[in-house]
Amino acid sequence: MSGFWLTEEQESIREGVARVCSAFDDEYWRRTDETGEFPEAFVKAMADGGWLGAAMPESVGGAGLGLTEASIVMQTVAESGAGFSGASAIHLNIFGPMPIVKFGTEAQKSQSLPRLISGEDKMCFAVTEPNSGLDTSSLETKAERTNEGYRISGRKIWTTSAQRANKILIIARTTPKAEAKKPTDGLSLFFTDFDRSRIDAKPIPKMGRKAVECNTLFIDDLHVPHDALIGEEGQGFKYLLQGLNPERVLFAVESVGLGRAALRKAAQYAKERVVFGRPIGQNQGVQHPLAKSWAELEAANLLAFKAAALYDAGRECGAEANAAKYLGAEAGFSACEASVLAHGGMGYAKEYDVERYFREAMIARIAPVSREMILNFIAERVLGLPKSY
Ligand SMILES: Cc1cc2nc3c(=O)[nH]c(=O)nc-3n(C[C@H](O)[C@H](O)[C@H](O)COP(=O)(O)OP(=O)(O)OC[C@H]3O[C@@H](n4cnc5c(N)ncnc54)[C@H](O)[C@@H]3O)c2cc1C
């Protein structure tokens, strides 16, 4: 979106992704949500279409497109009705490897990126820990130097897709917090094999998105070679930050996509369902929450695409990306709630899908960063208020 609408090329990206998604109907997503079966066929179709490498450099087999185009891809997936079951199945492929793109050596890039883009390798991203939560500087997983490289031990939580991953991007402490100049110094980022003899991944039973699991990881003496270190030792937090703004934008547009899917279902149902001798959608009490949700979704979307445009132009986008993630997640959630309510009792039935959307809409309100931390960021960095935490 160079201005307020898609360019011809971007429109063709949207159409291309929508075509892939059209082969995976509501029934497919309902089944994966019920059984927990990973949407393998969908991911393969997206990989075959070349969409997993949309934002990766052309030199390693990607399409070399920007965050704007990646956002169009991911929004189209969510909006198709795949919701977060579909978006989260490929989300990491789209922007997860960015620290390798930006800070990896040529050898690291050429060895890892083409295999991630083709879908041959599957990665997970392990940051969150049970004892540190949003305070990343307090994470306890340690990486100790050895002659061959490092040995990593510790615990991670919520790691998405760890059951299927054969690669892990992991952040660990290489210098104790007390000895580091700043609390966020001394953290290092590694991209390495997911060695199941050293990492035990236990799925977490959770509210929604059963098809894409989250795990607690118990890491016991994981040996990683020197060349698994991304960039410089101790600078991992800085590298992580680089990927945060794009990820917030992707969450924002995915939420908007999910909200749009919910509104589409609600409008359809409200036209067809007749009560008191007329379609329920003829009542303003049914129309207005849906119309209000539409307005909220479109406003959030504008800010998300503004953030993407700033990022693609190499400009500062922290405030916009954070605000867009906040607004997108809230608008997506409200739209899903309005859709459930417009369906009445059927909103609670699996057969109409909106109860799944409603559960999935909670994800973006919590991850990858909570609403409170976003508001903390805006209060401090935009409004100049004292840091509160
Ligand atoms: C479906 C899902 C998938 C995920 N996938 C991954 C993944 O692949 N990899 C990964 O590393 N992580 C992943 N996460 C983890 C996610 O990023 C974290 O859950 C999130 O960052 C919040 O951290 P926490 O759960 O530890 O919350 P906590 O840090 O325990 O915070 C709990 C609550 O307290 C609030 N709070 C804490 N401190 C303050 C403060 N100072 N001011 C105001 N409010 C505060 C928070 O906003 C939050 O609402 C995933 C989570 C979910 C739900």
Short mmCIF file of C-alpha atoms and ligand atoms in Angstrom, two decimals:
data_model
loop_
_atom_site.label_atom_id
_atom_site.label_comp_id
_atom_site.label_asym_id
_atom_site.label_seq_id
_atom_site.Cartn_x
_atom_site.Cartn_y
_atom_site.Cartn_z
CA MET A 1 0.00 0.00 0.00
CA SER A 2 1.94 3.02 -1.20
CA GLY A 3 -0.89 5.40 -0.39
CA PHE A 4 -4.30 4.42 0.87
CA TRP A 5 -4.89 1.54 -1.51
CA LEU A 6 -3.03 -1.46 -2.90
CA THR A 7 -0.84 -1.09 -5.98
CA GLU A 8 -1.46 -3.45 -8.90
CA GLU A 9 1.43 -5.67 -7.80
CA GLN A 10 0.15 -5.79 -4.23
CA GLU A 11 -3.35 -6.57 -5.45
CA SER A 12 -1.95 -9.52 -7.38
CA ILE A 13 -0.18 -10.74 -4.22
CA ARG A 14 -3.52 -10.58 -2.39
CA GLU A 15 -5.25 -12.48 -5.19
CA GLY A 16 -2.48 -15.09 -5.41
CA VAL A 17 -2.59 -15.82 -1.68
CA ALA A 18 -6.41 -15.83 -1.66
CA ARG A 19 -6.31 -18.42 -4.45
CA VAL A 20 -4.10 -20.72 -2.36
CA CYS A 21 -6.31 -20.19 0.70
CA SER A 22 -9.51 -20.95 -1.21
CA ALA A 23 -8.50 -24.62 -1.33
CA PHE A 24 -8.69 -24.74 2.49
CA ASP A 25 -12.27 -24.21 3.52
CA ASP A 26 -14.02 -23.77 6.86
CA GLU A 27 -14.38 -27.52 7.18
CA TYR A 28 -10.58 -27.93 6.93
CA TRP A 29 -9.86 -25.38 9.67
CA ARG A 30 -12.68 -26.70 11.86
CA ARG A 31 -11.14 -30.17 11.63
CA THR A 32 -7.59 -29.04 12.45
CA ASP A 33 -8.95 -27.07 15.39
CA GLU A 34 -10.83 -30.08 16.67
CA THR A 35 -8.12 -32.70 16.18
CA GLY A 36 -5.03 -30.56 16.69
CA GLU A 37 -3.68 -31.84 13.36
CA PHE A 38 -1.07 -29.37 12.04
CA PRO A 39 -2.22 -27.75 8.75
CA GLU A 40 0.58 -29.40 6.80
CA ALA A 41 -1.18 -29.31 3.42
CA PHE A 42 -1.84 -25.59 3.78
CA VAL A 43 1.78 -24.81 4.71
CA LYS A 44 3.00 -26.89 1.78
CA ALA A 45 0.68 -25.03 -0.60
CA MET A 46 1.96 -21.68 0.70
CA ALA A 47 5.60 -22.86 0.41
CA ASP A 48 5.00 -24.19 -3.12
CA GLY A 49 3.51 -20.83 -4.06
CA GLY A 50 6.71 -19.16 -2.85
CA TRP A 51 4.86 -17.17 -0.20
CA LEU A 52 6.93 -18.28 2.78
CA GLY A 53 9.90 -16.34 1.47
CA ALA A 54 7.97 -13.17 0.64
CA ALA A 55 10.11 -10.98 2.88
CA MET A 56 13.39 -12.89 2.53
CA PRO A 57 16.18 -11.58 0.29
CA GLU A 58 16.19 -12.69 -3.36
CA SER A 59 19.81 -13.83 -3.00
CA VAL A 60 18.68 -16.76 -0.84
CA GLY A 61 15.55 -17.65 -2.78
CA GLY A 62 13.11 -15.18 -1.26
CA ALA A 63 10.96 -12.65 -3.07
CA GLY A 64 12.77 -9.65 -1.56
CA LEU A 65 9.51 -7.87 -0.79
CA GLY A 66 8.85 -5.54 2.11
CA LEU A 67 6.90 -5.72 5.34
CA THR A 68 3.96 -4.16 3.48
CA GLU A 69 3.75 -7.13 1.11
CA ALA A 70 4.35 -9.64 3.92
CA SER A 71 1.46 -7.97 5.75
CA ILE A 72 -0.78 -8.39 2.71
CA VAL A 73 0.13 -12.08 2.57
CA MET A 74 -0.59 -12.67 6.25
CA GLN A 75 -3.76 -10.61 6.35
CA THR A 76 -5.15 -12.48 3.36
CA VAL A 77 -4.47 -15.79 5.10
CA ALA A 78 -6.25 -14.77 8.31
CA GLU A 79 -9.12 -13.13 6.41
CA SER A 80 -9.73 -16.27 4.35
CA GLY A 81 -11.15 -17.89 7.48
CA ALA A 82 -7.87 -19.62 8.32
CA GLY A 83 -7.54 -17.12 11.16
CA PHE A 84 -4.64 -17.68 13.53
CA SER A 85 -4.74 -21.44 12.86
CA GLY A 86 -3.45 -20.63 9.38
CA ALA A 87 -1.47 -17.45 10.07
CA SER A 88 0.47 -18.87 13.02
CA ALA A 89 1.38 -21.98 11.03
CA ILE A 90 3.52 -19.83 8.71
CA HIS A 91 4.05 -16.61 10.69
CA LEU A 92 7.54 -17.62 11.85
CA ASN A 93 8.73 -18.45 8.36
CA ILE A 94 7.83 -14.95 7.22
CA PHE A 95 9.77 -12.85 9.71
CA GLY A 96 11.29 -15.23 12.28
CA PRO A 97 14.61 -15.61 10.44
CA MET A 98 15.11 -11.79 10.21
CA PRO A 99 17.93 -11.76 12.82
CA ILE A 100 19.82 -14.20 10.53
CA VAL A 101 19.10 -12.02 7.49
CA LYS A 102 20.31 -8.88 9.25
CA PHE A 103 23.09 -10.12 11.50
CA GLY A 104 24.04 -13.60 10.25
CA THR A 105 27.23 -14.38 8.34
CA GLU A 106 27.05 -15.20 4.61
CA ALA A 107 27.53 -18.88 5.49
CA GLN A 108 24.71 -18.80 8.06
CA LYS A 109 22.41 -17.14 5.55
CA SER A 110 23.14 -19.48 2.66
CA GLN A 111 22.90 -22.58 4.85
CA SER A 112 19.71 -21.76 6.71
CA LEU A 113 17.49 -19.35 4.77
CA PRO A 114 16.80 -21.31 1.55
CA ARG A 115 15.77 -24.37 3.60
CA LEU A 116 13.42 -22.28 5.76
CA ILE A 117 11.91 -20.62 2.71
CA SER A 118 11.28 -23.93 0.96
CA GLY A 119 9.73 -25.35 4.12
CA GLU A 120 12.37 -28.13 4.34
CA ASP A 121 13.45 -26.75 7.71
CA LYS A 122 10.98 -25.67 10.35
CA MET A 123 11.98 -23.30 13.10
CA CYS A 124 10.65 -22.25 16.44
CA PHE A 125 11.53 -19.12 18.38
CA ALA A 126 12.27 -19.44 22.09
CA VAL A 127 12.32 -16.22 24.09
CA THR A 128 9.65 -16.36 26.81
CA GLU A 129 10.52 -18.11 30.08
CA PRO A 130 8.35 -19.14 32.99
CA ASN A 131 10.20 -17.05 35.58
CA SER A 132 10.96 -13.88 33.61
CA GLY A 133 7.82 -13.29 31.52
CA LEU A 134 7.88 -9.97 29.71
CA ASP A 135 11.07 -8.96 31.54
CA THR A 136 13.39 -10.52 28.96
CA SER A 137 16.50 -9.15 30.67
CA SER A 138 15.78 -11.50 33.61
CA LEU A 139 15.70 -14.69 31.57
CA GLU A 140 17.57 -17.55 33.20
CA THR A 141 18.52 -19.87 30.35
CA LYS A 142 22.33 -19.97 30.25
CA ALA A 143 24.76 -20.54 27.40
CA GLU A 144 28.24 -21.45 28.65
CA ARG A 145 31.28 -21.31 26.43
CA THR A 146 33.11 -24.53 25.65
CA ASN A 147 35.99 -25.28 23.27
CA GLU A 148 33.53 -26.36 20.58
CA GLY A 149 30.95 -23.65 21.11
CA TYR A 150 28.36 -23.33 23.86
CA ARG A 151 26.24 -25.48 26.16
CA ILE A 152 22.72 -24.24 26.75
CA SER A 153 20.52 -25.20 29.70
CA GLY A 154 17.27 -23.72 30.97
CA ARG A 155 13.55 -23.54 30.43
CA LYS A 156 11.38 -21.77 27.87
CA ILE A 157 7.63 -21.50 27.73
CA TRP A 158 4.99 -20.98 25.02
CA THR A 159 7.44 -21.89 22.25
CA THR A 160 5.18 -22.25 19.22
CA SER A 161 5.60 -25.22 16.85
CA ALA A 162 8.37 -26.89 18.86
CA GLN A 163 6.83 -30.33 18.21
CA ARG A 164 7.60 -30.06 14.50
CA ALA A 165 10.63 -27.78 14.45
CA ASN A 166 14.04 -29.15 13.51
CA LYS A 167 15.64 -25.73 14.16
CA ILE A 168 15.45 -23.35 17.08
CA LEU A 169 16.25 -19.65 17.37
CA ILE A 170 16.96 -19.21 21.05
CA ILE A 171 18.10 -16.41 23.31
CA ALA A 172 20.21 -17.22 26.36
CA ARG A 173 22.45 -15.48 28.88
CA THR A 174 26.15 -15.63 28.14
CA THR A 175 27.12 -13.05 30.81
CA PRO A 176 25.38 -12.98 34.19
CA LYS A 177 23.04 -10.01 34.53
CA ALA A 178 24.99 -8.71 37.56
CA GLU A 179 28.19 -8.55 35.48
CA ALA A 180 26.68 -6.96 32.37
CA LYS A 181 26.91 -3.18 31.75
CA LYS A 182 23.16 -3.00 31.13
CA PRO A 183 20.53 -5.60 32.13
CA THR A 184 19.83 -6.27 28.44
CA ASP A 185 23.53 -6.82 27.64
CA GLY A 186 25.00 -10.31 27.92
CA LEU A 187 22.16 -12.07 26.09
CA SER A 188 23.08 -14.02 22.96
CA LEU A 189 21.06 -15.37 20.08
CA PHE A 190 21.66 -18.82 18.59
CA PHE A 191 20.18 -20.60 15.58
CA THR A 192 20.78 -24.29 15.94
CA ASP A 193 19.42 -27.81 15.54
CA PHE A 194 16.46 -28.74 17.69
CA ASP A 195 18.20 -31.68 19.33
CA ARG A 196 15.44 -33.76 20.90
CA SER A 197 17.92 -35.74 22.94
CA ARG A 198 18.66 -32.45 24.79
CA ILE A 199 15.36 -30.57 24.53
CA ASP A 200 12.15 -31.98 25.90
CA ALA A 201 9.11 -30.15 24.46
CA LYS A 202 5.82 -30.56 26.33
CA PRO A 203 2.67 -29.18 24.67
CA ILE A 204 0.58 -26.77 26.74
CA PRO A 205 -3.18 -27.45 26.68
CA LYS A 206 -4.62 -24.06 25.68
CA MET A 207 -7.73 -22.05 24.79
CA GLY A 208 -7.52 -22.04 21.00
CA ARG A 209 -5.41 -22.60 17.89
CA LYS A 210 -5.09 -26.28 18.76
CA ALA A 211 -3.59 -26.99 15.33
CA VAL A 212 -0.50 -24.93 16.12
CA GLU A 213 0.79 -26.04 19.49
CA CYS A 214 2.75 -24.16 22.15
CA ASN A 215 5.26 -25.86 24.43
CA THR A 216 7.27 -25.76 27.56
CA LEU A 217 10.89 -26.57 26.73
CA PHE A 218 13.27 -28.23 29.17
CA ILE A 219 16.76 -27.73 27.77
CA ASP A 220 19.47 -29.86 29.30
CA ASP A 221 23.03 -29.31 28.14
CA LEU A 222 22.27 -28.56 24.50
CA HIS A 223 25.60 -28.42 22.65
CA VAL A 224 25.75 -25.77 19.97
CA PRO A 225 28.72 -25.05 17.69
CA HIS A 226 30.41 -21.61 17.50
CA ASP A 227 28.81 -20.90 14.16
CA ALA A 228 25.32 -21.15 15.69
CA LEU A 229 25.88 -17.76 17.35
CA ILE A 230 24.11 -14.97 15.47
CA GLY A 231 26.14 -11.76 15.37
CA GLU A 232 28.21 -10.87 18.40
CA GLU A 233 28.05 -12.58 21.75
CA GLY A 234 26.11 -10.51 24.28
CA GLN A 235 24.20 -8.48 21.67
CA GLY A 236 21.23 -10.82 21.27
CA PHE A 237 18.66 -8.50 22.82
CA LYS A 238 19.55 -5.75 20.36
CA TYR A 239 19.05 -8.20 17.46
CA LEU A 240 15.76 -9.34 18.90
CA LEU A 241 14.50 -5.75 19.08
CA GLN A 242 15.07 -5.35 15.33
CA GLY A 243 12.45 -7.98 14.66
CA LEU A 244 9.90 -6.73 17.13
CA ASN A 245 8.31 -3.94 15.12
CA PRO A 246 7.65 -6.07 12.01
CA GLU A 247 6.21 -8.79 14.20
CA ARG A 248 3.84 -6.33 15.87
CA VAL A 249 2.67 -5.14 12.46
CA LEU A 250 2.04 -8.71 11.33
CA PHE A 251 0.00 -9.44 14.45
CA ALA A 252 -2.02 -6.26 13.82
CA VAL A 253 -2.90 -7.14 10.23
CA GLU A 254 -3.60 -10.78 11.07
CA SER A 255 -6.06 -9.63 13.76
CA VAL A 256 -7.73 -7.27 11.33
CA GLY A 257 -7.98 -10.15 8.84
CA LEU A 258 -9.57 -12.38 11.46
CA GLY A 259 -12.00 -9.60 12.43
CA ARG A 260 -13.00 -9.15 8.79
CA ALA A 261 -13.66 -12.88 8.45
CA ALA A 262 -15.88 -12.68 11.55
CA LEU A 263 -17.83 -9.73 10.16
CA ARG A 264 -18.32 -11.48 6.83
CA LYS A 265 -19.85 -14.45 8.65
CA ALA A 266 -22.02 -12.19 10.82
CA ALA A 267 -23.36 -10.17 7.89
CA GLN A 268 -24.19 -13.36 6.01
CA TYR A 269 -25.99 -14.88 8.98
CA ALA A 270 -27.85 -11.65 9.80
CA LYS A 271 -29.22 -11.51 6.25
CA GLU A 272 -30.44 -15.11 6.34
CA ARG A 273 -31.70 -15.62 9.87
CA VAL A 274 -35.35 -14.62 10.15
CA VAL A 275 -36.88 -13.91 13.58
CA PHE A 276 -40.08 -11.93 14.29
CA GLY A 277 -40.85 -12.23 10.59
CA ARG A 278 -37.77 -10.41 9.25
CA PRO A 279 -34.01 -10.89 8.91
CA ILE A 280 -32.28 -10.10 12.19
CA GLY A 281 -29.87 -7.89 10.18
CA GLN A 282 -32.73 -5.47 9.55
CA ASN A 283 -32.54 -4.41 13.19
CA GLN A 284 -30.17 -1.55 13.96
CA GLY A 285 -29.35 -3.29 17.23
CA VAL A 286 -27.75 -6.04 15.14
CA GLN A 287 -26.32 -3.77 12.44
CA HIS A 288 -24.59 -1.19 14.60
CA PRO A 289 -22.10 -3.37 16.51
CA LEU A 290 -21.04 -4.88 13.18
CA ALA A 291 -20.73 -1.49 11.47
CA LYS A 292 -18.78 -0.12 14.45
CA SER A 293 -16.42 -3.09 14.26
CA TRP A 294 -15.86 -2.47 10.57
CA ALA A 295 -14.87 1.13 11.31
CA GLU A 296 -12.49 0.04 14.09
CA LEU A 297 -10.86 -2.62 11.93
CA GLU A 298 -10.27 -0.24 9.04
CA ALA A 299 -8.78 2.44 11.32
CA ALA A 300 -6.40 -0.08 12.90
CA ASN A 301 -5.48 -1.35 9.46
CA LEU A 302 -4.48 2.12 8.27
CA LEU A 303 -2.08 2.53 11.17
CA ALA A 304 -0.64 -0.95 10.61
CA PHE A 305 0.07 -0.25 6.96
CA LYS A 306 1.51 3.16 7.87
CA ALA A 307 3.89 1.38 10.28
CA ALA A 308 4.80 -1.11 7.53
CA ALA A 309 5.46 1.74 5.06
CA LEU A 310 7.70 3.51 7.59
CA TYR A 311 9.61 0.28 8.26
CA ASP A 312 10.05 -0.39 4.54
CA ALA A 313 11.36 3.15 4.08
CA GLY A 314 13.92 2.53 6.83
CA ARG A 315 12.24 5.03 9.15
CA GLU A 316 11.45 4.79 12.84
CA CYS A 317 8.13 2.98 13.34
CA GLY A 318 8.12 1.85 16.98
CA ALA A 319 5.17 3.96 18.14
CA GLU A 320 3.07 3.18 15.07
CA ALA A 321 3.86 -0.56 15.10
CA ASN A 322 3.02 -0.84 18.79
CA ALA A 323 -0.15 1.23 18.52
CA ALA A 324 -1.26 -0.75 15.46
CA LYS A 325 -0.77 -4.06 17.26
CA TYR A 326 -2.80 -2.72 20.20
CA LEU A 327 -5.62 -1.36 18.04
CA GLY A 328 -5.63 -4.29 15.61
CA ALA A 329 -5.86 -6.85 18.41
CA GLU A 330 -8.64 -4.96 20.18
CA ALA A 331 -10.61 -4.33 16.98
CA GLY A 332 -10.19 -7.97 15.91
CA PHE A 333 -11.42 -9.17 19.26
CA SER A 334 -14.45 -6.80 19.28
CA ALA A 335 -15.38 -7.89 15.76
CA CYS A 336 -15.23 -11.56 16.75
CA GLU A 337 -17.31 -10.89 19.86
CA ALA A 338 -19.89 -8.91 17.84
CA SER A 339 -20.05 -11.75 15.34
CA VAL A 340 -20.65 -14.39 18.02
CA LEU A 341 -23.43 -12.24 19.50
CA ALA A 342 -25.03 -11.61 16.09
CA HIS A 343 -25.26 -15.39 15.63
CA GLY A 344 -27.16 -15.80 18.92
CA GLY A 345 -26.98 -19.39 20.15
CA MET A 346 -25.36 -20.45 16.89
CA GLY A 347 -22.45 -18.16 17.74
CA TYR A 348 -21.60 -20.69 20.41
CA ALA A 349 -21.80 -23.62 18.01
CA LYS A 350 -18.65 -24.89 16.30
CA GLU A 351 -20.49 -25.24 13.00
CA TYR A 352 -20.50 -21.46 12.41
CA ASP A 353 -16.77 -21.03 13.10
CA VAL A 354 -17.05 -17.69 14.87
CA GLU A 355 -16.52 -19.26 18.30
CA ARG A 356 -13.13 -20.41 17.01
CA TYR A 357 -12.35 -16.92 15.72
CA PHE A 358 -13.35 -15.50 19.12
CA ARG A 359 -10.91 -17.83 20.94
CA GLU A 360 -8.15 -17.11 18.43
CA ALA A 361 -8.67 -13.34 18.72
CA MET A 362 -7.35 -13.51 22.29
CA ILE A 363 -3.89 -14.51 21.08
CA ALA A 364 -3.02 -11.13 19.62
CA ARG A 365 -4.12 -9.35 22.79
CA ILE A 366 -1.51 -11.30 24.78
CA ALA A 367 1.35 -12.16 22.41
CA PRO A 368 3.98 -11.28 21.39
CA VAL A 369 3.62 -8.42 23.85
CA SER A 370 0.76 -7.52 26.14
CA ARG A 371 -1.52 -4.50 25.85
CA GLU A 372 -0.10 -3.08 29.06
CA MET A 373 3.49 -3.17 27.82
CA ILE A 374 2.46 -1.43 24.60
CA LEU A 375 0.75 1.31 26.56
CA ASN A 376 3.81 1.55 28.82
CA PHE A 377 5.96 2.02 25.70
CA ILE A 378 3.72 4.74 24.25
CA ALA A 379 3.42 6.53 27.59
CA GLU A 380 7.18 6.60 28.01
CA ARG A 381 8.53 7.00 24.48
CA VAL A 382 5.81 9.10 22.85
CA LEU A 383 4.37 11.06 25.75
CA GLY A 384 7.64 11.41 27.66
CA LEU A 385 6.22 10.08 30.93
CA PRO A 386 8.51 8.43 33.48
CA LYS A 387 9.25 4.75 32.94
CA SER A 388 6.81 2.79 35.12
CA TYR A 389 8.48 -0.60 35.36
C1 LIG B 1 -0.56 -18.55 21.72
C2 LIG B 1 0.77 -18.02 22.18
C3 LIG B 1 1.90 -18.23 21.41
C4 LIG B 1 3.16 -17.80 21.86
N1 LIG B 1 4.27 -18.09 21.13
C5 LIG B 1 5.49 -17.78 21.63
C6 LIG B 1 6.69 -18.20 20.95
O1 LIG B 1 6.66 -18.84 19.89
N2 LIG B 1 7.89 -17.89 21.51
C7 LIG B 1 7.99 -17.17 22.68
O2 LIG B 1 9.11 -16.91 23.11
N3 LIG B 1 6.88 -16.77 23.34
C8 LIG B 1 5.64 -17.06 22.85
N4 LIG B 1 4.49 -16.68 23.53
C9 LIG B 1 4.63 -15.97 24.81
C10 LIG B 1 4.13 -14.54 24.78
O3 LIG B 1 4.98 -13.74 24.01
C11 LIG B 1 3.99 -14.11 26.24
O4 LIG B 1 2.93 -14.84 26.82
C12 LIG B 1 3.75 -12.66 26.37
O5 LIG B 1 4.89 -11.96 25.96
C13 LIG B 1 3.41 -12.29 27.82
O6 LIG B 1 4.39 -12.78 28.69
P1 LIG B 1 3.97 -13.59 29.99
O7 LIG B 1 2.98 -14.61 29.56
O8 LIG B 1 5.16 -14.12 30.67
O9 LIG B 1 3.24 -12.53 30.89
P2 LIG B 1 3.77 -11.87 32.25
O10 LIG B 1 5.09 -11.19 32.01
O11 LIG B 1 3.67 -12.87 33.34
O12 LIG B 1 2.66 -10.75 32.47
C14 LIG B 1 1.35 -11.08 32.92
C15 LIG B 1 0.46 -9.85 32.85
O13 LIG B 1 0.99 -8.83 33.69
C16 LIG B 1 1.12 -7.63 32.96
N5 LIG B 1 2.31 -6.88 33.41
C17 LIG B 1 3.53 -7.38 33.77
N6 LIG B 1 4.34 -6.37 34.11
C18 LIG B 1 3.65 -5.23 33.94
C19 LIG B 1 3.96 -3.83 34.11
N7 LIG B 1 5.15 -3.42 34.52
N8 LIG B 1 3.00 -2.94 33.81
C20 LIG B 1 1.79 -3.33 33.39
N9 LIG B 1 1.44 -4.62 33.21
C21 LIG B 1 2.35 -5.54 33.48
C22 LIG B 1 1.31 -8.07 31.52
O14 LIG B 1 0.95 -7.03 30.62
C23 LIG B 1 0.38 -9.26 31.44
O15 LIG B 1 -0.94 -8.83 31.19
C24 LIG B 1 3.24 -17.08 23.09
C25 LIG B 1 2.08 -16.85 23.85
C26 LIG B 1 0.87 -17.32 23.41
C27 LIG B 1 -0.34 -17.09 24.28
#
